[in-house]
Amino acid sequence: MSQRKLNIACAGLGRMGARHALNFANRTPRADLVAAFTPDPKEKEWAATALPNTKVYDDYDEMLKHPGLDAVIVATVTTAHAPQAIKAIEADKHVLCEKPLSTSIEISQSVVDAAAKKPHLKVLCGFSRRFDASYRQAYERMDQGAIGRASVFRSQTCDKLDPSGFFVAYAEFSGGIFVDCNIHDIDLALWYFGQDSVVKSAVAMGITAVQPELRRHGDVDNGVGIVEFWGGKLAYFYSSRMMAAGQHDMSEIIGTEGKLAVNGNPIGTLVEMHEPNGVRREIPQDYYGRFENAFVTEANEFTAACLDNTKLPFKLSGAVQAVTIGCALQESLRTGQKIYFDETGRRIETPKL
Amino acid sequence: MSQRKLNIACAGLGRMGARHALNFANRTPRADLVAAFTPDPKEKEWAATALPNTKVYDDYDEMLKHPGLDAVIVATVTTAHAPQAIKAIEADKHVLCEKPLSTSIEISQSVVDAAAKKPHLKVLCGFSRRFDASYRQAYERMDQGAIGRASVFRSQTCDKLDPSGFFVAYAEFSGGIFVDCNIHDIDLALWYFGQDSVVKSAVAMGITAVQPELRRHGDVDNGVGIVEFWGGKLAYFYSSRMMAAGQHDMSEIIGTEGKLAVNGNPIGTLVEMHEPNGVRREIPQDYYGRFENAFVTEANEFTAACLDNTKLPFKLSGAVQAVTIGCALQESLRTGQKIYFDETGRRIETPKL
Amino acid sequence: MSQRKLNIACAGLGRMGARHALNFANRTPRADLVAAFTPDPKEKEWAATALPNTKVYDDYDEMLKHPGLDAVIVATVTTAHAPQAIKAIEADKHVLCEKPLSTSIEISQSVVDAAAKKPHLKVLCGFSRRFDASYRQAYERMDQGAIGRASVFRSQTCDKLDPSGFFVAYAEFSGGIFVDCNIHDIDLALWYFGQDSVVKSAVAMGITAVQPELRRHGDVDNGVGIVEFWGGKLAYFYSSRMMAAGQHDMSEIIGTEGKLAVNGNPIGTLVEMHEPNGVRREIPQDYYGRFENAFVTEANEFTAACLDNTKLPFKLSGAVQAVTIGCALQESLRTGQKIYFDETGRRIETPKL
Amino acid sequence: MSQRKLNIACAGLGRMGARHALNFANRTPRADLVAAFTPDPKEKEWAATALPNTKVYDDYDEMLKHPGLDAVIVATVTTAHAPQAIKAIEADKHVLCEKPLSTSIEISQSVVDAAAKKPHLKVLCGFSRRFDASYRQAYERMDQGAIGRASVFRSQTCDKLDPSGFFVAYAEFSGGIFVDCNIHDIDLALWYFGQDSVVKSAVAMGITAVQPELRRHGDVDNGVGIVEFWGGKLAYFYSSRMMAAGQHDMSEIIGTEGKLAVNGNPIGTLVEMHEPNGVRREIPQDYYGRFENAFVTEANEFTAACLDNTKLPFKLSGAVQAVTIGCALQESLRTGQKIYFDETGRRIETPKL
């Protein structure tokens, strides 16, 4: 095990960027957060206090030239993910890019292509749930044969209702609810069903229960999709922007001999409150509240893979598959049509039964 | 409240018939189970001991002539439901008919039509979950406004794996998994969204994970369907024949301001076993294990409605709507196509957006 | 199996009496509730409607003479339990007596003595939890060896706070919280540890958190007791009158190789409510809400034992042991002293180690 | 906020020592683990790899002289806690001492006395549960008045059965199960009831269900104790060495208007396994599995308090109170007698009522 530390920089210090930055600065012993990029004055001010040992750049290209820099976290807005990731790869840096690589399949593929040219670099798409202890335990149990053959996968990403309606403006660039939220669930389906699973068909429906304005962007606040894979596997997904109690992301892997449920019963702390109207528990309020530890694990494992030249836990190309399926669901939502694919995963017009 | 008792007869003493018969004989104080019909020698033998005060007939028509008979439970095979129910109605008997009235929409409608001609009779389709205390509490909470506007409904009917493969032979007449299992969930959607909800589109997919032979009957052992209703409401359903732990039927009513989950965590007794490999609980093994009390309530409420001439808790016509949607899902499963309906619930070929 | 029915009468139509009466009238197919006794005008009025086939007597002795009477339920105030039970036994009736037989050990014993003279009669003390499906499943699991040797027993009887303070007046005759509430838990300890378990020592402490007036009767609203049995077994009990959420009676049987928990997580219906401040469920509000089914089972099993002359599930003498231990805890609470017993269960002044 | 780091050393690199060392080395950004002490060759070997930046000393006194050392963690065997803590205090180091300070009340007090002479130093007894997010949330809720007046406290520390019987040898120096295990629960009682709560009486009983050899050390493998505090508050404790499923430490704070339960339902990950015999979850296997995050918080908060000269979250003197109560329970266990204290917390022979 190398004793030297990984010099890493964080592009973007917004909500997720700040969390990544703090995790690499304070909770990743083998990494030093040496640089960050943000043009935003508030973020800069925050960094001055919170990241005292990190040099903050106004310019992404300048940041890439930071002396001794080994790796870059890309945590800017989605549209910047791909160009910044590609620049970093071309500058010979390892890259941890927030999901999705892009809301476009082609652009996502271009990141994969860029990475393929530099096989010595570690390029990771930040599917945080892959680093979550619960999802990993479920995978291990499945892998040990505990549920027979995994056949049906159910998964949901459900956000607490944000009454500010922030997510309406956000929908303009998010790629839509299936690409923005269910991308995680789709990636999990690919994990549990096998990275080489090939989509056969996809269909989705949705409603705007709280934000009719989402229709302007072809989006919804509650969506349900079904995805069939070649080989007799079925996945279905739910995403919502209107949970009252908090974030509730959960999954079930249903096999021929058993089922594994992950986070069927969300919990915040281990406190249960017995009150005059019953027994109550609080639950995580947002994505980070549920997955904080997974992000820390991600930071540490990415760092170790870079320093020790070991394999990342999953392939970058899966990110393209996930976006492909997410976009198919989003398209089905808009057009009302079912989308079909052949055994190679190519779009076809009529079903191949 | 009338002090006299309802004289009722039970047609069919198979699995469900025997349960209905015992419930009316022993757990429905205001009813007397005076007669039963079965041609099956084993069932007759069973009845001789278990139903000492009940006269058993070989012939359904003879049974209908039993002196003083007020009402009939129809719990024979599905194909017999409609003709027997209609005969009973024509003979001026109240009817509690097991679900579904028929796997055919037209035949189901013929029962409704027959009942419409005799408005003084109580004719009930046995959607047992409508009598379940938990589903009722959820309805009350929703009705009180506790979750805002109900918008998304998720519901599943999942049977314990029967390794005998009984359900393969059964599939020939069951109407398929969406008509046989999810009919309950569809009925619940109509309850929670409002009895007059009109289906807008339906799509389904499925796999045969444990019983490929089901394909012969156009059926699957795991199915997922999505149903959209006019007015911006969405329901999705899952049914399965391969649960390892037992029966797991559950539902969620998701509103703009809250969610109600019914049986998210199935339990058998209140015992938790702390064992070397963790904490374990058993769960109900079959449908009756979950809904036994609901069937008793059904028997008592049906009896009271007949004796006191009070309203049944839901309309018979809903049974036709439920079969219509179940058949649409089954058709979508077979053809791979999405099915569309107009605002009056009439089938149309292309979507009306 | 006898086809004739048990003619039973119910003494007392108060809270518990009315429940017993209804259960025998409506939910015990093999019994007819032919008579009842109550001097209370309101209870009589209630009975006129609710028990149309039951003759109501003003006088207990007259009721005992009801023609053809086979059995009596004693559900009057605690002080009347023993004399009425003894009278019924002397009149050759089977008896189901509500717990406790008496708050006095000697008087309790006198009921046992009376019963011993009429071995053909069934005399049952209504320890309802013995008929509860969950407690029974726990017993079976233990009996099958699932937890090794049962060694520690924890059990609590916790009532919802009754702000009317009814329980203060009630304390005058209840025998105190350990005799009134924990008697059930003590009986369970005797069941799980074996009916012949002999108490070795007992100690209790308590506080009056909500009703200081209880001190007048030497009672408390929260009590904790520890009871050691000869042979290396330990039980501890908690009782409370101030639960906010509802009734919470629970038990744990802790063995050398596992633990069985009964009702660690109380539930009302199977509904979980996801609300802005978390996930909530309601719980039973009173003892009957938790144990209703157990009372129905008790009624049916008592009836069957009387009609078929089969054994009752537990011996009447256990009721004296339970009161003995309950009284020892109550005495320890009052005096602050630990109470000791020898290997035969006789009180001794100094510990025998 | 000071930017400089705390130079800390860890005495003892056994089970708990190694964990503290790693937490300060890798998960406490504001601290540098500059030194450690262990005479054990295996621990030294481990440190050479796991703590590359830490100088390991054979001699505790030498370690104290490490240049620039600010603070010491004492995580050696219990008998060494007090002398090493006192030496560190005398050498002007901040101290985080593992619990208990000592199994002797007098020796525990001597650490408090030593600390009192150096008020500029931070001296913390490592009651890890005080740093646990769940216990803290429960405290906040209580402090906000959510449960009325906290009146009864129940708490247990239950270890997974270690079939090696390690805990028998361990019992020789552990002070006994109430001092070793329930000390945490006693400390929690003092936290929730108020640090100035004064014990009024204590009584305990126990059994040796799995390890009769424990009797040699006057100890048991299952113990139950009740502690009354002046002012009408009651606590009861259970400790066990024979849990089958894993570690189960839990607490309930019962108030006049509500109850807070902490870890009533232990969980490992968020995975639930649906298997042919039911639904199962795994639970933490040991104390650290349950409280790992609390130890990290402890490390970070202790560090911050030293660097920023802020208050520690609780007073050192509480550790003496906790040992006093633990020893009283242990004495009661051995003698069979109840132990009494006056309003000042002084031992008295006969109860003061």
mmCIF file with all atom_site columns, C-alpha atoms in Angstrom, chain A residues 3 26 29 52 133-134 137-138 141 257-263 265 267 269-276 280 282 290 293, chain D residues 3 26 29 52 133-134 137-138 141 257-263 265 267 269-276 280 282 290 293:
data_model
loop_
_atom_site.group_PDB
_atom_site.id
_atom_site.type_symbol
_atom_site.label_atom_id
_atom_site.label_alt_id
_atom_site.label_comp_id
_atom_site.label_asym_id
_atom_site.label_entity_id
_atom_site.label_seq_id
_atom_site.pdbx_PDB_ins_code
_atom_site.Cartn_x
_atom_site.Cartn_y
_atom_site.Cartn_z
_atom_site.occupancy
_atom_site.B_iso_or_equiv
_atom_site.pdbx_formal_charge
_atom_site.auth_seq_id
_atom_site.auth_comp_id
_atom_site.auth_asym_id
_atom_site.auth_atom_id
_atom_site.pdbx_PDB_model_num
ATOM 1  C CA . GLN A 1 3   ? 2.109   5.725   1.715  1.00 0.00 ? 3   GLN A CA 1
ATOM 2  C CA . ASN A 1 26  ? -11.526 15.532  6.265  1.00 0.00 ? 26  ASN A CA 1
ATOM 3  C CA . PRO A 1 29  ? -7.017  9.942   5.137  1.00 0.00 ? 29  PRO A CA 1
ATOM 4  C CA . PRO A 1 52  ? -8.254  26.111  4.731  1.00 0.00 ? 52  PRO A CA 1
ATOM 5  C CA . ALA A 1 133 ? -23.169 -0.867  2.989  1.00 0.00 ? 133 ALA A CA 1
ATOM 6  C CA . SER A 1 134 ? -26.772 -2.047  2.702  1.00 0.00 ? 134 SER A CA 1
ATOM 7  C CA . GLN A 1 137 ? -24.733 -6.593  1.693  1.00 0.00 ? 137 GLN A CA 1
ATOM 8  C CA . ALA A 1 138 ? -27.740 -7.280  -0.497 1.00 0.00 ? 138 ALA A CA 1
ATOM 9  C CA . ARG A 1 141 ? -26.309 -12.229 -0.265 1.00 0.00 ? 141 ARG A CA 1
ATOM 10 C CA . GLU A 1 257 ? -36.009 -18.400 -3.821 1.00 0.00 ? 257 GLU A CA 1
ATOM 11 C CA . GLY A 1 258 ? -36.091 -15.236 -1.774 1.00 0.00 ? 258 GLY A CA 1
ATOM 12 C CA . LYS A 1 259 ? -36.192 -11.488 -1.701 1.00 0.00 ? 259 LYS A CA 1
ATOM 13 C CA . LEU A 1 260 ? -33.822 -8.835  -0.444 1.00 0.00 ? 260 LEU A CA 1
ATOM 14 C CA . ALA A 1 261 ? -35.288 -5.499  0.550  1.00 0.00 ? 261 ALA A CA 1
ATOM 15 C CA . VAL A 1 262 ? -33.033 -2.496  1.035  1.00 0.00 ? 262 VAL A CA 1
ATOM 16 C CA . ASN A 1 263 ? -34.426 0.342   3.133  1.00 0.00 ? 263 ASN A CA 1
ATOM 17 C CA . ASN A 1 265 ? -38.284 0.983   6.415  1.00 0.00 ? 265 ASN A CA 1
ATOM 18 C CA . ILE A 1 267 ? -34.926 5.407   9.614  1.00 0.00 ? 267 ILE A CA 1
ATOM 19 C CA . THR A 1 269 ? -31.758 7.787   14.191 1.00 0.00 ? 269 THR A CA 1
ATOM 20 C CA . LEU A 1 270 ? -32.614 4.766   16.329 1.00 0.00 ? 270 LEU A CA 1
ATOM 21 C CA . VAL A 1 271 ? -35.122 6.801   18.363 1.00 0.00 ? 271 VAL A CA 1
ATOM 22 C CA . GLU A 1 272 ? -38.794 5.867   18.446 1.00 0.00 ? 272 GLU A CA 1
ATOM 23 C CA . MET A 1 273 ? -41.150 8.386   19.976 1.00 0.00 ? 273 MET A CA 1
ATOM 24 C CA . HIS A 1 274 ? -44.207 7.141   21.811 1.00 0.00 ? 274 HIS A CA 1
ATOM 25 C CA . GLU A 1 275 ? -46.651 9.998   21.698 1.00 0.00 ? 275 GLU A CA 1
ATOM 26 C CA . PRO A 1 276 ? -50.360 10.423  22.382 1.00 0.00 ? 276 PRO A CA 1
ATOM 27 C CA . ARG A 1 280 ? -43.340 7.812   15.428 1.00 0.00 ? 280 ARG A CA 1
ATOM 28 C CA . GLU A 1 282 ? -38.217 10.460  11.789 1.00 0.00 ? 282 GLU A CA 1
ATOM 29 C CA . ARG A 1 290 ? -29.527 8.622   3.574  1.00 0.00 ? 290 ARG A CA 1
ATOM 30 C CA . ASN A 1 293 ? -21.572 7.130   4.578  1.00 0.00 ? 293 ASN A CA 1
ATOM 31 C CA . GLN D 1 3   ? -6.023  25.901  12.735 1.00 0.00 ? 3   GLN D CA 1
ATOM 32 C CA . ASN D 1 26  ? -7.715  8.738   10.224 1.00 0.00 ? 26  ASN D CA 1
ATOM 33 C CA . PRO D 1 29  ? -9.051  15.856  10.915 1.00 0.00 ? 29  PRO D CA 1
ATOM 34 C CA . PRO D 1 52  ? 2.713   4.706   9.939  1.00 0.00 ? 52  PRO D CA 1
ATOM 35 C CA . ALA D 1 133 ? -26.668 10.536  17.554 1.00 0.00 ? 133 ALA D CA 1
ATOM 36 C CA . SER D 1 134 ? -29.703 8.550   18.730 1.00 0.00 ? 134 SER D CA 1
ATOM 37 C CA . GLN D 1 137 ? -31.730 13.090  19.723 1.00 0.00 ? 137 GLN D CA 1
ATOM 38 C CA . ALA D 1 138 ? -33.614 11.444  22.578 1.00 0.00 ? 138 ALA D CA 1
ATOM 39 C CA . ARG D 1 141 ? -36.587 15.640  22.540 1.00 0.00 ? 141 ARG D CA 1
ATOM 40 C CA . GLU D 1 257 ? -46.453 12.469  28.695 1.00 0.00 ? 257 GLU D CA 1
ATOM 41 C CA . GLY D 1 258 ? -44.508 10.188  26.393 1.00 0.00 ? 258 GLY D CA 1
ATOM 42 C CA . LYS D 1 259 ? -41.712 7.726   25.966 1.00 0.00 ? 259 LYS D CA 1
ATOM 43 C CA . LEU D 1 260 ? -38.497 7.757   23.976 1.00 0.00 ? 260 LEU D CA 1
ATOM 44 C CA . ALA D 1 261 ? -37.037 4.413   22.983 1.00 0.00 ? 261 ALA D CA 1
ATOM 45 C CA . VAL D 1 262 ? -33.470 4.211   21.731 1.00 0.00 ? 262 VAL D CA 1
ATOM 46 C CA . ASN D 1 263 ? -32.566 1.127   19.707 1.00 0.00 ? 263 ASN D CA 1
ATOM 47 C CA . ASN D 1 265 ? -35.112 -2.569  17.281 1.00 0.00 ? 265 ASN D CA 1
ATOM 48 C CA . ILE D 1 267 ? -30.382 -3.133  12.994 1.00 0.00 ? 267 ILE D CA 1
ATOM 49 C CA . THR D 1 269 ? -27.630 -2.680  7.627  1.00 0.00 ? 269 THR D CA 1
ATOM 50 C CA . LEU D 1 270 ? -30.925 -1.649  6.047  1.00 0.00 ? 270 LEU D CA 1
ATOM 51 C CA . VAL D 1 271 ? -31.317 -5.069  4.398  1.00 0.00 ? 271 VAL D CA 1
ATOM 52 C CA . GLU D 1 272 ? -34.265 -7.307  5.197  1.00 0.00 ? 272 GLU D CA 1
ATOM 53 C CA . MET D 1 273 ? -34.066 -10.861 3.945  1.00 0.00 ? 273 MET D CA 1
ATOM 54 C CA . HIS D 1 274 ? -37.270 -12.599 2.930  1.00 0.00 ? 274 HIS D CA 1
ATOM 55 C CA . GLU D 1 275 ? -36.520 -16.291 3.274  1.00 0.00 ? 275 GLU D CA 1
ATOM 56 C CA . PRO D 1 276 ? -38.593 -19.454 3.358  1.00 0.00 ? 276 PRO D CA 1
ATOM 57 C CA . ARG D 1 280 ? -34.861 -11.702 8.879  1.00 0.00 ? 280 ARG D CA 1
ATOM 58 C CA . GLU D 1 282 ? -28.935 -9.078  11.072 1.00 0.00 ? 282 GLU D CA 1
ATOM 59 C CA . ARG D 1 290 ? -23.352 -0.410  17.390 1.00 0.00 ? 290 ARG D CA 1
ATOM 60 C CA . ASN D 1 293 ? -19.888 6.551   14.854 1.00 0.00 ? 293 ASN D CA 1
#
